[in-house]
Coordinates of C-alpha atoms in Angstrom, one line a residue:
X65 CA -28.6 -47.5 0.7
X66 CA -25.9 -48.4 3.2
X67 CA -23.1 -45.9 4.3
X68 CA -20.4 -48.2 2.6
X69 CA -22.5 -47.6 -0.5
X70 CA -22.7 -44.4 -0.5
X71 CA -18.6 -44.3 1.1
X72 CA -17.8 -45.9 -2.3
X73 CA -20.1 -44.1 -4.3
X74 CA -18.8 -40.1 -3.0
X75 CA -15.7 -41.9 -3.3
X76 CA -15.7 -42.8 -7.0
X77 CA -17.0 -39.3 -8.2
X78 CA -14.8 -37.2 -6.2
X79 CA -11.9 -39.3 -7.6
X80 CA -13.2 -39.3 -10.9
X81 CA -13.7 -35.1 -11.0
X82 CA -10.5 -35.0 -9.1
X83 CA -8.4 -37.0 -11.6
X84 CA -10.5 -35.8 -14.6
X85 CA -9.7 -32.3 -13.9
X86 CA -5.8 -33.6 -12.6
X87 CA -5.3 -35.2 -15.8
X88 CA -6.9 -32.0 -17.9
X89 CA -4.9 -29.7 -16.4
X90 CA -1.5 -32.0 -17.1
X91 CA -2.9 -32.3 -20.7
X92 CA -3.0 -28.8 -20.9
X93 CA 0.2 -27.9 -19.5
X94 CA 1.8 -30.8 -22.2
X95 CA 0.3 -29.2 -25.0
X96 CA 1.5 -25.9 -24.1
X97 CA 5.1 -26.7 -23.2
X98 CA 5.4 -28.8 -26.7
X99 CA 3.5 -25.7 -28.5
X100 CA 6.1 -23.4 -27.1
X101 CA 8.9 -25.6 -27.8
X102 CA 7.6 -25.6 -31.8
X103 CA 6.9 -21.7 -31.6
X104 CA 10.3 -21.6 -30.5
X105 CA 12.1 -23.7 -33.4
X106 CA 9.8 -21.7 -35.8
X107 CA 11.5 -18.4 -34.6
X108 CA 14.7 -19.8 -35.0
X109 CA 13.8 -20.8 -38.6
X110 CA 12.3 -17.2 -39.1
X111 CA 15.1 -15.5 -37.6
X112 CA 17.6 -17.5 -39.8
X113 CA 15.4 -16.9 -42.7
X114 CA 15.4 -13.0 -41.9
X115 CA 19.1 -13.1 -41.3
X116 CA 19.9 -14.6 -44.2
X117 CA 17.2 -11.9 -46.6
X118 CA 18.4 -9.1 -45.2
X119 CA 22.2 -10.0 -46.3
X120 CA 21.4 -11.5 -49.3
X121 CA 22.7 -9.7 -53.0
X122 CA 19.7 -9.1 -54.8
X123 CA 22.3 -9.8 -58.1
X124 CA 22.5 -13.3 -57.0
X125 CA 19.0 -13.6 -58.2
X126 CA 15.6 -15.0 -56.6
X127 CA 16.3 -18.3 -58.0
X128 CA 19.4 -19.0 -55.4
X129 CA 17.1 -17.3 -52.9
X130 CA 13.8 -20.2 -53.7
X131 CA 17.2 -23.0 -54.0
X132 CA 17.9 -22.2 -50.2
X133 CA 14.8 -22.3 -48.9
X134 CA 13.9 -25.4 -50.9
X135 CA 17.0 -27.0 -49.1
X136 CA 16.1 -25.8 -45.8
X137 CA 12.6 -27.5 -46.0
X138 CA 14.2 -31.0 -47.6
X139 CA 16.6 -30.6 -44.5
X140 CA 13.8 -30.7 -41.8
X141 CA 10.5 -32.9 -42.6
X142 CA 8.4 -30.7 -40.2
X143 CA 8.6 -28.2 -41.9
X144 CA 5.5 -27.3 -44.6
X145 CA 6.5 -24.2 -45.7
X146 CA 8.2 -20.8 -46.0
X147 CA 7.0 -17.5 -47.5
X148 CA 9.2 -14.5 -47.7
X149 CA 7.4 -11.0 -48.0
X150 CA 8.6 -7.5 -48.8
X151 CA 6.5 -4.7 -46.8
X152 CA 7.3 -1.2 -47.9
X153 CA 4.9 1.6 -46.5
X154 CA 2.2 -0.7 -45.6
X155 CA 2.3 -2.0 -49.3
X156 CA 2.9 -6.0 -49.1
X157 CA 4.4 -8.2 -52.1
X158 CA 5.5 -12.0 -52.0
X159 CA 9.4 -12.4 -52.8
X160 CA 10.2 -16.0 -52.7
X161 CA 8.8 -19.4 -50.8
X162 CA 9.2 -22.8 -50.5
X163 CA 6.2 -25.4 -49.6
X164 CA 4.7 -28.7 -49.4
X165 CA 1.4 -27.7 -48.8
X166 CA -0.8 -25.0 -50.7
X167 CA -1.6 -21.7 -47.8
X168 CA -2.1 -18.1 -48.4
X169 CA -0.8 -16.1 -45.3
X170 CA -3.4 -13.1 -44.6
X171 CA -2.2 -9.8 -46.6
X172 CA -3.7 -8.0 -43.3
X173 CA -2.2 -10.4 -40.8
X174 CA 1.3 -10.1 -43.0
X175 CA 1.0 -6.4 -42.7
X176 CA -0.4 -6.0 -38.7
X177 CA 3.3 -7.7 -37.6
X178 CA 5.3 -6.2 -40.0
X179 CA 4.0 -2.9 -38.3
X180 CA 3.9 -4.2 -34.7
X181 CA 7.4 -6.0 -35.2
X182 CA 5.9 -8.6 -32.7
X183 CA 6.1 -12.2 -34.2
X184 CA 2.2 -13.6 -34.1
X185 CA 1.7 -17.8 -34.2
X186 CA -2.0 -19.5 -34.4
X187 CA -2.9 -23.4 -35.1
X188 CA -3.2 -24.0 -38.6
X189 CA -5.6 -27.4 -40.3
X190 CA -4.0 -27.9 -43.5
X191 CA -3.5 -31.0 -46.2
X192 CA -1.5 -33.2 -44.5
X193 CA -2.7 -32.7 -40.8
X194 CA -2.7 -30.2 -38.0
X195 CA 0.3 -27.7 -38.1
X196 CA 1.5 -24.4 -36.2
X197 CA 2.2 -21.1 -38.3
X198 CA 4.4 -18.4 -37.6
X199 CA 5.0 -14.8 -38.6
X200 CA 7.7 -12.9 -37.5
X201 CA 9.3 -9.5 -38.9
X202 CA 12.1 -7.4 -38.5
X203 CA 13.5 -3.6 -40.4
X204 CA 15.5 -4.4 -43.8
X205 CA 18.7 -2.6 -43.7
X206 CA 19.0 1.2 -45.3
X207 CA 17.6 4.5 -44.9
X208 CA 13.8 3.5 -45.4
X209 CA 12.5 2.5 -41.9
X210 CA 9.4 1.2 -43.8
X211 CA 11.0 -1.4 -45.9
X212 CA 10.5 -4.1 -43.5
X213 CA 10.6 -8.2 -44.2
X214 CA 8.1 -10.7 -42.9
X215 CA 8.6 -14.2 -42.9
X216 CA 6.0 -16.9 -42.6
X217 CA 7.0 -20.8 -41.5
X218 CA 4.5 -23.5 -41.1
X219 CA 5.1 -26.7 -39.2
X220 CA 3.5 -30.0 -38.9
X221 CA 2.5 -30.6 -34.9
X222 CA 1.1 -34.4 -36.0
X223 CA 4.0 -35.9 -33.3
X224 CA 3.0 -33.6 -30.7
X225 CA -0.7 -34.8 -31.1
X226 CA 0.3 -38.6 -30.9
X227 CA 2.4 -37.2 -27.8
X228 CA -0.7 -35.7 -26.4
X229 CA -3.2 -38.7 -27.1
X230 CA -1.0 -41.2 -25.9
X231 CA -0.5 -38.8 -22.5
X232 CA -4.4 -38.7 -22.4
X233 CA -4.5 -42.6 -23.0
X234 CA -1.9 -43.0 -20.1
X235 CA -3.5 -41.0 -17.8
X236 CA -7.3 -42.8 -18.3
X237 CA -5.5 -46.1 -17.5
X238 CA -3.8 -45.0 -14.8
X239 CA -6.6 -43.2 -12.8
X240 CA -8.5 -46.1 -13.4
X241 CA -6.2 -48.4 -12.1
X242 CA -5.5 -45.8 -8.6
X243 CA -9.4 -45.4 -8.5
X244 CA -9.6 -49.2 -8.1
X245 CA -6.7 -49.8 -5.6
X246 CA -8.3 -47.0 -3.7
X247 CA -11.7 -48.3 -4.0
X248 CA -10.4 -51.6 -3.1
X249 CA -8.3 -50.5 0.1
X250 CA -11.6 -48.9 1.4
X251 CA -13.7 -51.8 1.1
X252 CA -11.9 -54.1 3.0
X253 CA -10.6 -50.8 5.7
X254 CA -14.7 -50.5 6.1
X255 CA -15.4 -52.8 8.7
X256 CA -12.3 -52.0 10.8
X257 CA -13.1 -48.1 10.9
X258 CA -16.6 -48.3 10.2
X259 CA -18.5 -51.4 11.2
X260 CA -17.0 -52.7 14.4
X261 CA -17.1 -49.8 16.1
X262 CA -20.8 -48.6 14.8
X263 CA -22.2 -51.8 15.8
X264 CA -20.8 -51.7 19.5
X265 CA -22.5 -47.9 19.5
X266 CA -26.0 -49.1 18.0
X267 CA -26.2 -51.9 20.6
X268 CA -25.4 -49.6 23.4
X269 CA -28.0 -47.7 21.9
X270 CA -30.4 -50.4 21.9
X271 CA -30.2 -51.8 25.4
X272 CA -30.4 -48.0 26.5
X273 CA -33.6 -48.0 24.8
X274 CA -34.5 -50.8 26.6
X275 CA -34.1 -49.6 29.8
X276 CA -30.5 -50.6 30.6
X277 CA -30.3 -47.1 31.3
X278 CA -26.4 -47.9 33.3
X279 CA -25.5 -49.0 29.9
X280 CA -22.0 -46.8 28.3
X281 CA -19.4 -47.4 25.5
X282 CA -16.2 -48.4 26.5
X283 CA -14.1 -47.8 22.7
X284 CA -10.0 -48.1 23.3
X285 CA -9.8 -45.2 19.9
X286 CA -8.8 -41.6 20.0
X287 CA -10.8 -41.2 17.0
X288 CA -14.3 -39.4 16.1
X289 CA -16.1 -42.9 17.0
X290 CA -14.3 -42.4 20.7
X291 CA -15.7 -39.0 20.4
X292 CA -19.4 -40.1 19.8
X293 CA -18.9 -42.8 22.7
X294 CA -17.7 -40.0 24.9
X295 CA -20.9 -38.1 24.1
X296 CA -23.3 -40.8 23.8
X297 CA -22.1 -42.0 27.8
X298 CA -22.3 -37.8 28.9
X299 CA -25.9 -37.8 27.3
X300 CA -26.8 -41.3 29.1
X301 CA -25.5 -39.7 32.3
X302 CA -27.8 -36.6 31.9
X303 CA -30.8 -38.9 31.2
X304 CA -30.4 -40.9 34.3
X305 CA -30.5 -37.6 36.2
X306 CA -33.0 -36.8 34.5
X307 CA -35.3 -39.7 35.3
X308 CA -34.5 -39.2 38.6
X309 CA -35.4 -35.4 38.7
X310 CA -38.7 -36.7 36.9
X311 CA -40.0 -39.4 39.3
X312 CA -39.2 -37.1 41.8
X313 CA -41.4 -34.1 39.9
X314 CA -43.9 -36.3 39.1
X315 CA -44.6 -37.1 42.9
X316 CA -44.6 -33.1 43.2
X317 CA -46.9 -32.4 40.5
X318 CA -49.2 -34.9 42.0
X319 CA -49.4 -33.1 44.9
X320 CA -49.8 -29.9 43.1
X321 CA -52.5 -31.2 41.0
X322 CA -54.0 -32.7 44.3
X323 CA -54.0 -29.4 45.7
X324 CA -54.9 -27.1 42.9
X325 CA -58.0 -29.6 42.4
X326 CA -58.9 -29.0 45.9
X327 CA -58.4 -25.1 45.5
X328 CA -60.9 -24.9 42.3
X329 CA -63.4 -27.2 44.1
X330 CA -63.2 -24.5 46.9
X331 CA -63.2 -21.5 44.7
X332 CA -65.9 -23.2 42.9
X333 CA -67.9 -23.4 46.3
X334 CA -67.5 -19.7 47.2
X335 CA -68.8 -18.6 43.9
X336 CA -71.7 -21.0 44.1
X337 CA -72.4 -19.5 47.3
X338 CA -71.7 -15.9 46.4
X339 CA -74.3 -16.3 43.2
X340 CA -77.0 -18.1 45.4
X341 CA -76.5 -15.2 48.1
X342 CA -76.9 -12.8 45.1
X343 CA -79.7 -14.6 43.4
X344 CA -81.2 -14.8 47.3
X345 CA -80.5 -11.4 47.9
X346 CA -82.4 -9.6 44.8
X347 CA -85.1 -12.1 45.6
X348 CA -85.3 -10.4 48.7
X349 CA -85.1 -6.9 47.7
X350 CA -88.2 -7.9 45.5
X351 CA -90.0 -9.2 48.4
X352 CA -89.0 -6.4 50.7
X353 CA -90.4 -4.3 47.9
X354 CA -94.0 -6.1 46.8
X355 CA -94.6 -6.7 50.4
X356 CA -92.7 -3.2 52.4
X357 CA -95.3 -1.2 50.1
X358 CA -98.4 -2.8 51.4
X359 CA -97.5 -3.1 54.8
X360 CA -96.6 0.6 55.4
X361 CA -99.9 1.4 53.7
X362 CA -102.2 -0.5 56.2
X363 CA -99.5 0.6 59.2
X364 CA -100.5 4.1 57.9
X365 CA -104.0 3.7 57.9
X366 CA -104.6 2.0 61.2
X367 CA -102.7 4.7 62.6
X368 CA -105.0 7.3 60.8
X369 CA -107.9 5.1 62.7
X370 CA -106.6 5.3 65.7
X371 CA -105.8 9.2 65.9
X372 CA -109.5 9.7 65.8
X373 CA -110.2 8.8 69.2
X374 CA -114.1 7.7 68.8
X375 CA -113.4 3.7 68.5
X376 CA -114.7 1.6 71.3
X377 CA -112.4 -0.2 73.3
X378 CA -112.1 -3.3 71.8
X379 CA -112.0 -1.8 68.7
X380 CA -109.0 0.2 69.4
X381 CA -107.3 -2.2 70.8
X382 CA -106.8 -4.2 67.8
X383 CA -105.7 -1.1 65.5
X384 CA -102.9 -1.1 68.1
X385 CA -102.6 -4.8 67.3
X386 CA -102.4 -4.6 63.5
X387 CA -99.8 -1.2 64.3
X388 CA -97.3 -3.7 65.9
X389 CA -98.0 -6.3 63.6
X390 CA -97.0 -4.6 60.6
X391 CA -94.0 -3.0 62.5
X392 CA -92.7 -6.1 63.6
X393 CA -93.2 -8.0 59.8
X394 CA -91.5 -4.8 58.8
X395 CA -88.5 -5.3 60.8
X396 CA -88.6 -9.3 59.8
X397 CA -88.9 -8.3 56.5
X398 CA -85.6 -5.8 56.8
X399 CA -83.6 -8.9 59.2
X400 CA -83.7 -11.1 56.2
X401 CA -82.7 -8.1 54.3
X402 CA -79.3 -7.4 56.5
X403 CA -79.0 -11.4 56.6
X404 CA -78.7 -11.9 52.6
X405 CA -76.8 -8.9 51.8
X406 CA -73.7 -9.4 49.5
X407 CA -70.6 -8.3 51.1
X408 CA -68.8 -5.3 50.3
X409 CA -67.0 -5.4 47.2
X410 CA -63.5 -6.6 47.2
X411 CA -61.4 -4.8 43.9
X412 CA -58.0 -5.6 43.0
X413 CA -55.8 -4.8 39.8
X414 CA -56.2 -8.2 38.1
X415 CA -54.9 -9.3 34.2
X416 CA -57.9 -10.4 32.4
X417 CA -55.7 -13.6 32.1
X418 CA -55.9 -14.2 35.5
X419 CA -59.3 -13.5 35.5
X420 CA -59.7 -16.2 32.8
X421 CA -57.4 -18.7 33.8
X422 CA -59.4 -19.2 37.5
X423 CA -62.6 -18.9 35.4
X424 CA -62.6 -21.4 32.7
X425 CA -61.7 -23.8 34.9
X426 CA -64.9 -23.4 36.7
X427 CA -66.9 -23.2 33.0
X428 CA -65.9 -26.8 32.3
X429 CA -69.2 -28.8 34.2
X430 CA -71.5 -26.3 33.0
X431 CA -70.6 -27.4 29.4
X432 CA -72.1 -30.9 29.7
X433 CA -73.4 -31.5 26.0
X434 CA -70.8 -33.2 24.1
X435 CA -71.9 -31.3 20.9
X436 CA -71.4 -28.0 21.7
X437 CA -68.1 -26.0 20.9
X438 CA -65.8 -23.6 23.3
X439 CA -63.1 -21.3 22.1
X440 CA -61.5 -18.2 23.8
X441 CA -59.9 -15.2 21.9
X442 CA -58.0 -12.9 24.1
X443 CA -56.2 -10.0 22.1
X444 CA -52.8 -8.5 22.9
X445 CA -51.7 -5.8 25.0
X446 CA -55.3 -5.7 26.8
X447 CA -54.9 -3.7 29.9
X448 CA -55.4 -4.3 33.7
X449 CA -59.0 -4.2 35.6
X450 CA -59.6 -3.1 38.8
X451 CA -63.0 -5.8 40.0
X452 CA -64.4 -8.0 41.9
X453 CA -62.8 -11.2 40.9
X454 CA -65.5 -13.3 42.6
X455 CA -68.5 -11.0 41.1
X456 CA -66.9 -11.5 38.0
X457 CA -66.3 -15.1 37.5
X458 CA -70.1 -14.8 38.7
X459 CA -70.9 -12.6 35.8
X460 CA -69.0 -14.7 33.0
X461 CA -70.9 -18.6 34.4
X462 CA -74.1 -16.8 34.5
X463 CA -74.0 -16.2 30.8
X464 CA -72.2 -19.5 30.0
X465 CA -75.0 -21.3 31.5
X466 CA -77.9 -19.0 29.5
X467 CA -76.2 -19.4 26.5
X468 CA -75.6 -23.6 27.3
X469 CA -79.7 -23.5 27.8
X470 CA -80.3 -21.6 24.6
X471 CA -78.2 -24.1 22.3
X472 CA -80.0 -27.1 21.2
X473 CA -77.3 -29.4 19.5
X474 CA -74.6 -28.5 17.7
X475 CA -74.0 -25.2 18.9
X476 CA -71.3 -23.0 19.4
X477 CA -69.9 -20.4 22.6
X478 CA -67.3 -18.3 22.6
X479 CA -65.3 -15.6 24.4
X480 CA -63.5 -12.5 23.2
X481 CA -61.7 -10.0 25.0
X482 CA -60.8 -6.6 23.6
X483 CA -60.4 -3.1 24.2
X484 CA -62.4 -0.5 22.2
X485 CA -60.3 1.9 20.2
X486 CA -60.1 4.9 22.5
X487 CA -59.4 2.8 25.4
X488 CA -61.6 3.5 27.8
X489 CA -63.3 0.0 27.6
X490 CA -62.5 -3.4 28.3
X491 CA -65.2 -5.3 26.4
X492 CA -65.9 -9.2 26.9
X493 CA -68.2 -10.7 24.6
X494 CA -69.8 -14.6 25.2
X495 CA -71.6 -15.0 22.0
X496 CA -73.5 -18.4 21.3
X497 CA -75.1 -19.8 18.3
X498 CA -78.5 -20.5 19.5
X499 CA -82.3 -19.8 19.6
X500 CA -81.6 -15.9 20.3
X501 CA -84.4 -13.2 22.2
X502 CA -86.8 -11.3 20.2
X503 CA -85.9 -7.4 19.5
X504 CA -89.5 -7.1 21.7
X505 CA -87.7 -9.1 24.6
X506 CA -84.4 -7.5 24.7
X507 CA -84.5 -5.2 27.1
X508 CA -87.1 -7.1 29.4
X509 CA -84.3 -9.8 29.8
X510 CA -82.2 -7.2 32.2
X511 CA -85.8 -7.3 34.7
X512 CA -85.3 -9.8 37.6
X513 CA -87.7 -12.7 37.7
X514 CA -88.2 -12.4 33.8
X515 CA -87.7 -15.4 31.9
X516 CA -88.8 -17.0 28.4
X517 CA -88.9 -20.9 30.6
X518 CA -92.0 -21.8 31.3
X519 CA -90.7 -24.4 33.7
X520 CA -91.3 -23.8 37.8
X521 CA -87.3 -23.4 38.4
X522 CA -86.2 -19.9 39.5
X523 CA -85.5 -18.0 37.0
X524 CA -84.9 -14.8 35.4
X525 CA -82.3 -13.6 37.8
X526 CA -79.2 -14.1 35.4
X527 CA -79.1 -11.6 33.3
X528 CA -79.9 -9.3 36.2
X529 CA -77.4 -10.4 38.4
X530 CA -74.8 -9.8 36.0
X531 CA -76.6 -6.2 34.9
X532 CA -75.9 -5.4 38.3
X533 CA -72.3 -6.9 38.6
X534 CA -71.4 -4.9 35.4
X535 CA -73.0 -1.7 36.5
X536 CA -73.7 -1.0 40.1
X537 CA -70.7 -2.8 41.1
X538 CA -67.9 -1.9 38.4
X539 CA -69.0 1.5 37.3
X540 CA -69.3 -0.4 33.4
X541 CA -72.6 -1.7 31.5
X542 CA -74.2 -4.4 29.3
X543 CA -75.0 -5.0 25.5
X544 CA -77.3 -7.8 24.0
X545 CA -77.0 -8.2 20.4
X546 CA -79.5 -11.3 19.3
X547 CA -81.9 -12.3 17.2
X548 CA -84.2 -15.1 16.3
X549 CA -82.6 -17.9 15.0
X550 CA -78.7 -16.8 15.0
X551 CA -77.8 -16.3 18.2
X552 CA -77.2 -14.3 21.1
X553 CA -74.0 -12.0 22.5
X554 CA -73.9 -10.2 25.4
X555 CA -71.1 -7.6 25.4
X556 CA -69.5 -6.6 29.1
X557 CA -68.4 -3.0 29.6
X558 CA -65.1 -2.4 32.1
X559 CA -63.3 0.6 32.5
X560 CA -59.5 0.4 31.9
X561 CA -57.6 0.8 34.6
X562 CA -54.1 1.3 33.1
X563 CA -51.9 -0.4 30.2
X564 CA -49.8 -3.5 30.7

């Protein structure tokens, strides 16, 4: 539906309430200024009627009385009726009348205005058409304030309602004939105000779209279309800077994206190297271990040998050999110790969204089948931890990439962050929907070197490593929750440093 359509259409019903409720209102107002002129001819009757009772002889007799009013109806052929009624202590009895028309006044209505003294009028239906009825009353001369006279005219009102029908007949024709010269004067005003002017905008509009982005309206009005021009020609100048500002970020967040590529490839470097310089360095501890125990045993003993003193020469001389053999494998065996030990820890007062933010990115490759769903859950108002950001992100790939390994297909890992409810805990849980550990294998997980592959790869230094990172290094501990067939989640433990 076009604008003009609807134009015409708002147009026609507001006109048509507006008149319709113009033209009820003058209908009204007729009817009541030719009601009150009636009323007020009755009450001229009445009064002339009461007038002339209250001086009239009773010894002329009622019959002159009935005459006169008789004559006053013949004289006026509006006039239905007139009823003349003596009220003495609230006691009501019918004098003398005159009528064309058969109607019985109300004795209770007759008597409530001879007591109020206040003349009462209502619309009346009776043979012969619609008519207006009047009682009025006044005090009959004499001692007895109770002897009062009421007298009650009828009127025909037939000419006022041909008055009002042809008003109402007048003003249907004539609102219909303004609603069409208005209707009319719009139609063809439409494509002066409207059209012209909204097709120059839309086309402007168009070639903007286009890419004619120097395009503006040029409207010589000082009306609300020159206003949308003037607005449409600020926006297009806004857009234009705009662009400008956006090519011009674009080559910035290139570089930016450039740079913050190169940053994660670095930071994914490090960790790679700070995990294989972990893994490397419980490997070593192990070895130190398995083969420091031996070797100090068979130092020991040679030394034993050689402190009895009864060895031949030759003999002697090569428990002195094995001596400084084991002594110098023993301080091999502690230089590749010092070599592969992780550095101190570095602990700062991070946001666990910081935390997360350089993590995930890093998560990304590890997460190689297509079939297999991520999702984080960080609550609110988790407070601040004071770690090792690099031991950390080491802690969360490790068990990404056991629970990645433990999922088949169509598998499902995720991370949530909380705080346990006396606050003394940080938890972070990476729960996955795969084969899960035996309640036998549980706690054998957390040993280095232990691993449920069977394949020649090194494992079983995962779930260690990040044992370790969790409680030697961060003062926290570790929770497996898992079994058979429905999954596996490991639970983090950090102490809270303070609130956000």
């Amino acid at each position: 539906m076009s604008v003009r359509t609807r134009l015409m259409i708002v147009t026609i019903l507001g006109l048509a309430i507006t008149m319709s409720v113009w033209g009820w209102v003058q209908v009204r107002a007729l009817d009541k200024i030719i009601t009150e002129q009636q009323i007020k001819k009755l009450s001229n009757v009445a009064e002339t009627i009461i007038t002339y009772y209250q001086n009239f002889h009773t010894r002329q007799g009622l019959s002159v009385l009935d005459k006169t009013l008789k004559e006053q109806i013949q004289s006026d052929v509006q006039l239905a009726r007139i009823d003349i009624y003596s009220v003495i202590n609230d006691d009501s009895d019918y004098v003398a009348g005159a009528n064309r028309v058969q109607y019985n006044w109300p004795e209770t209505l007759v008597e409530s205005v001879a007591e109020e003294l206040k003349p009462r009028h209502n619309k009346l239906d009776i043979e012969g058409g619609p008519a207006i009825g009047l009682l009025a009353s006044d005090i009959m001369p004499g001692k007895n304030k109770k002897n009062r006279v009421v007298v009650g005219v009828i009127a025909y009102s037939q000419s006022s309602t041909e008055i009002l029908n042809r008003a109402k007949h007048l003003l249907v024709y004539s609102s219909a004939g303004l609603l069409f010269f208005i209707l009319l004067i719009l139609y063809l005003s439409y494509g002066w105000i409207i059209r012209r002017p909204l097709r120059r905008i839309v086309g402007a509009i168009d070639e903007f779209q286009a890419g004619q982005y120097n395009r503006r309206i040029n409207l010589k009005r000082t009306d609300e279309w020159k206003l949308l021009a003037n607005h449409f020609n600020s926006m297009a100048d806004k857009i234009e800077k705009v662009l400008a500002q956006y090519q011009e970020l674009n080559l910035s967040l290139e570089k930016k994206i450039q740079d913050a590529t190169h940053n994660v490839v670095q930071l994914q470097k490090e960790v790679n190297q700070l995990q294989q310089l972990t893994a490397l360095g419980y490997l070593t501890a192990n070895l130190a271990h398995e083969l420091g125990t031996p070797l100090h045993s068979i130092a020991g003993m040679a030394r034993l040998l050689l402190e009895r003193g009864e060895w031949p020469p030759d003999a002697g001389r090569k428990l002195e050999l094995i001596v400084l053999q084991t002594q110098r494998l023993d301080a091999v065996i502690q230089n590749v110790r010092r070599a592969t030990r992780l550095p101190e820890p570095h602990f700062e007062t991070l946001s666990i969204n910081e935390l997360l933010n350089e993590t995930l990115p890093l998560i990304e490759p590890l997460i190689l089948k297509p079939d297999i769903r991520f999702s984080v859950n960080v609550n609110d108002n988790i407070p601040y931890l004071y770690v090792d950001r690099y031991r950390f992100q080491i802690a969360i790939l490790n068990l990404i990439e056991n629970a990645v390994e433990a999922i088949s297909k169509n598998g499902e890992i995720s991370i949530s962050v909380s705080v346990l409810p006396d606050g003394s805990f940080i938890t972070i849980s990476v729960k996955d929907t795969g084969s899960g550990i035996p309640a036998e294998l549980i706690e054998k997980v957390r040993e280095p070197f232990f691993s449920t592959h069977n394949d020649e790869r090194m494992r079983g230094l995962g779930l260690a490593i990040v044992n370790g990172i969790a409680t030697k290094v961060h003062g926290g501990r570790l929770e497996i929750k898992s079994s058979p067939g429905t999954g596996t989640e490991i639970i983090l433990y950090f102490p809270v440093v303070g609130s956000v």
